[in-house]
Steps between C-alpha positions, in 0.01 A plus 500: 500500500832408341836533666712742298787495743824479299756232540768575755784713375806301413792507738737783443242725341534865592254670726238740376712790610666457159167555320432855612216712366749695288644186346149363442413820311820483294432137410148599393624786282783300340276200439231724351748667265629161389165333434369817334730421208256227397223750435653808338370386162135443594370857446735540201377214283321733261786745442765227484287317243460820297871584518618150406208424265353194672140397577331512844504120516877505445570776752341281768808280457708772666329421829510126437874474431583723798306271730642184345849645555404585856376148569830361369699748707308415814553127445871513416615794715277545806578154653859622535367719781514187719869463418675831414557828683201713398684817599711452186247317283213752522697809382670298223167377367361855507798624294446223242136602479605860438709383203203309357280809539756708313499241221119528484525876462740458208318211323462597131234239410215304653684161502799657677269670749347160576849362568594797719178478703553127548836592657328765712268231633788259556698750710226686687477248783656703782160556659443126525832459681411779742162351598639175650791697646247718681340181630840381625567826682156533659388339825220244504262754655566768233560290190156561351529877547854517360436276199169676439673839498771386258238333280291818502810683376522258208134564424549877515793457262270331250239775528734799508705364209192514278421858602858625459534309174208680338607845625862464388399352164262789429770754578818335366399188306482134601876441482561758773296284738765229489785751539339640818444147634865406438632806686265434794626142536864611500426738789309236694772241441746732675262548794432128533874421499526707818175389664444127441641307798703184464358182653691198628584270211280191481625156412614509139309295244588441134312735267331214315383353829372842605286528185381141532392567857258766372320231302509244780360758742201543270462124455514420872286777649129514425476854637756621245319335208161636597641849558673492160175417319310780675781752458552425130128530425479832684811635327363403158190708578714790622700529177199428280304778669774764479607414145136505390447829686772659286317388187165620640615849600704563185198420277167680459311638687800584720792553262738571785872575478761278673530756781126490570497120486796482736334727756213252535751279680500742793150378584661163562692642796211359700645159419833590660320615815298180500816292463665668797190443713481140381842432648363595842214251453760228464656600833152469658436151357232607250678448168297205373152658509651830381629329183145390422369852559767639267397262222133593549581873480697436179204318344266789590743748340501304173120490487488876562765564232332276244161667542631856510785518251351808334492697827825646635368518857402132494836401352687689773289335772580162344873583493498583873307185592715277281822641648385439858376148427795379297783653699361396838463140382849495352671640810326252727583202279863609475540571873359156588754333271794701637411375849519130409878457515739781605797329334324482161323835476671602175410168336140515623478855371647383170232235455224744580622787282583277202148360516358851520686632203434198284137580573565867431661434163204282402263778608671768290513268197130422540420871522665564164324201342151551648473878460463501118231231528283603794643819643466604863190291589665179378813573703296554815305176449823304452654669806194414710531135394864492616411657835224242529762228455720657770203532736399138443853379577503712817161363611592136435840516669444757775479222760784297352755639259496857630518392864737207508863569426545159345 
């Protein structure tokens, strides 16, 4: 059995009394609302394409540019969490994201919408500053539970954003979705300004050195490199599956509206529950085998989905299985990394999330390219291959790279 015990908390860190259940819930809600901005467009690809007169392959770029922007934002902004006062930084970033959402709502053309959504991705990183902050505020004994709860909030934000997106778009049009999202972030920014605690300032480091240390952390730590490969492969499958699912359900024999497509995301709530439970497995020292189980469950879900794409019941079962497998694996990988070095949690989180969303942007681009050629079955085969790669890396390194911190 592996030892998942986190590294000792750095001197001067606050006690867990500062990470109450109420604050944990608020972090989960705010993080979910922030990360949900990345996925408003997924159920809307068909109606946005029709409104702006672009092809399905081109509308897939809306997801790609948002995730590329997000990866850039995580790399250039999130490391500042190890240097600046997050009580000020988090609300400010949320307000900037609200402005980018408003610009998306007003975009008169597809190229300008791509630019606006790139800015949405760039500024929607508040959730990734809150996750390491939650790790800082939690005790060693509760860190898995706290981080798992906040991470489950981010997952719920992804799922609920798709459902709300389709419902609002059906009633008021796709532009109203971005107006609602902007207003929500303004409200949450005000709440976070009052609720995020200040932490003792760490030793200052030049910004360039801070960014460089993200890269050196990856280069020096085998566990980080292995986790990045697994996480990126899993995230590519996640975005490929959900982007392809939009294409599947909007075409015959389904012919669903954006609202109906969005509601399918609710089935994925099982993934949020699984993520929260996965955090507890970390606290019990069982994270390493649980990652392997999560990858195996994901592979089973893809086989089920590929064989039963013409059956709604089978598709929904596959969605539930995929959500549990992917989100549990992701939470466990992320929690392990955040326990490596308390003083560098924001930078470790940066490396992990950038890797994930590079993988995610590749997955959404592949979905748009593969769908016209092979449809749903081809997407599921390609997704299964990627999960096979992740599982192979886990199996080869489970006694080395995923155990040793160096």
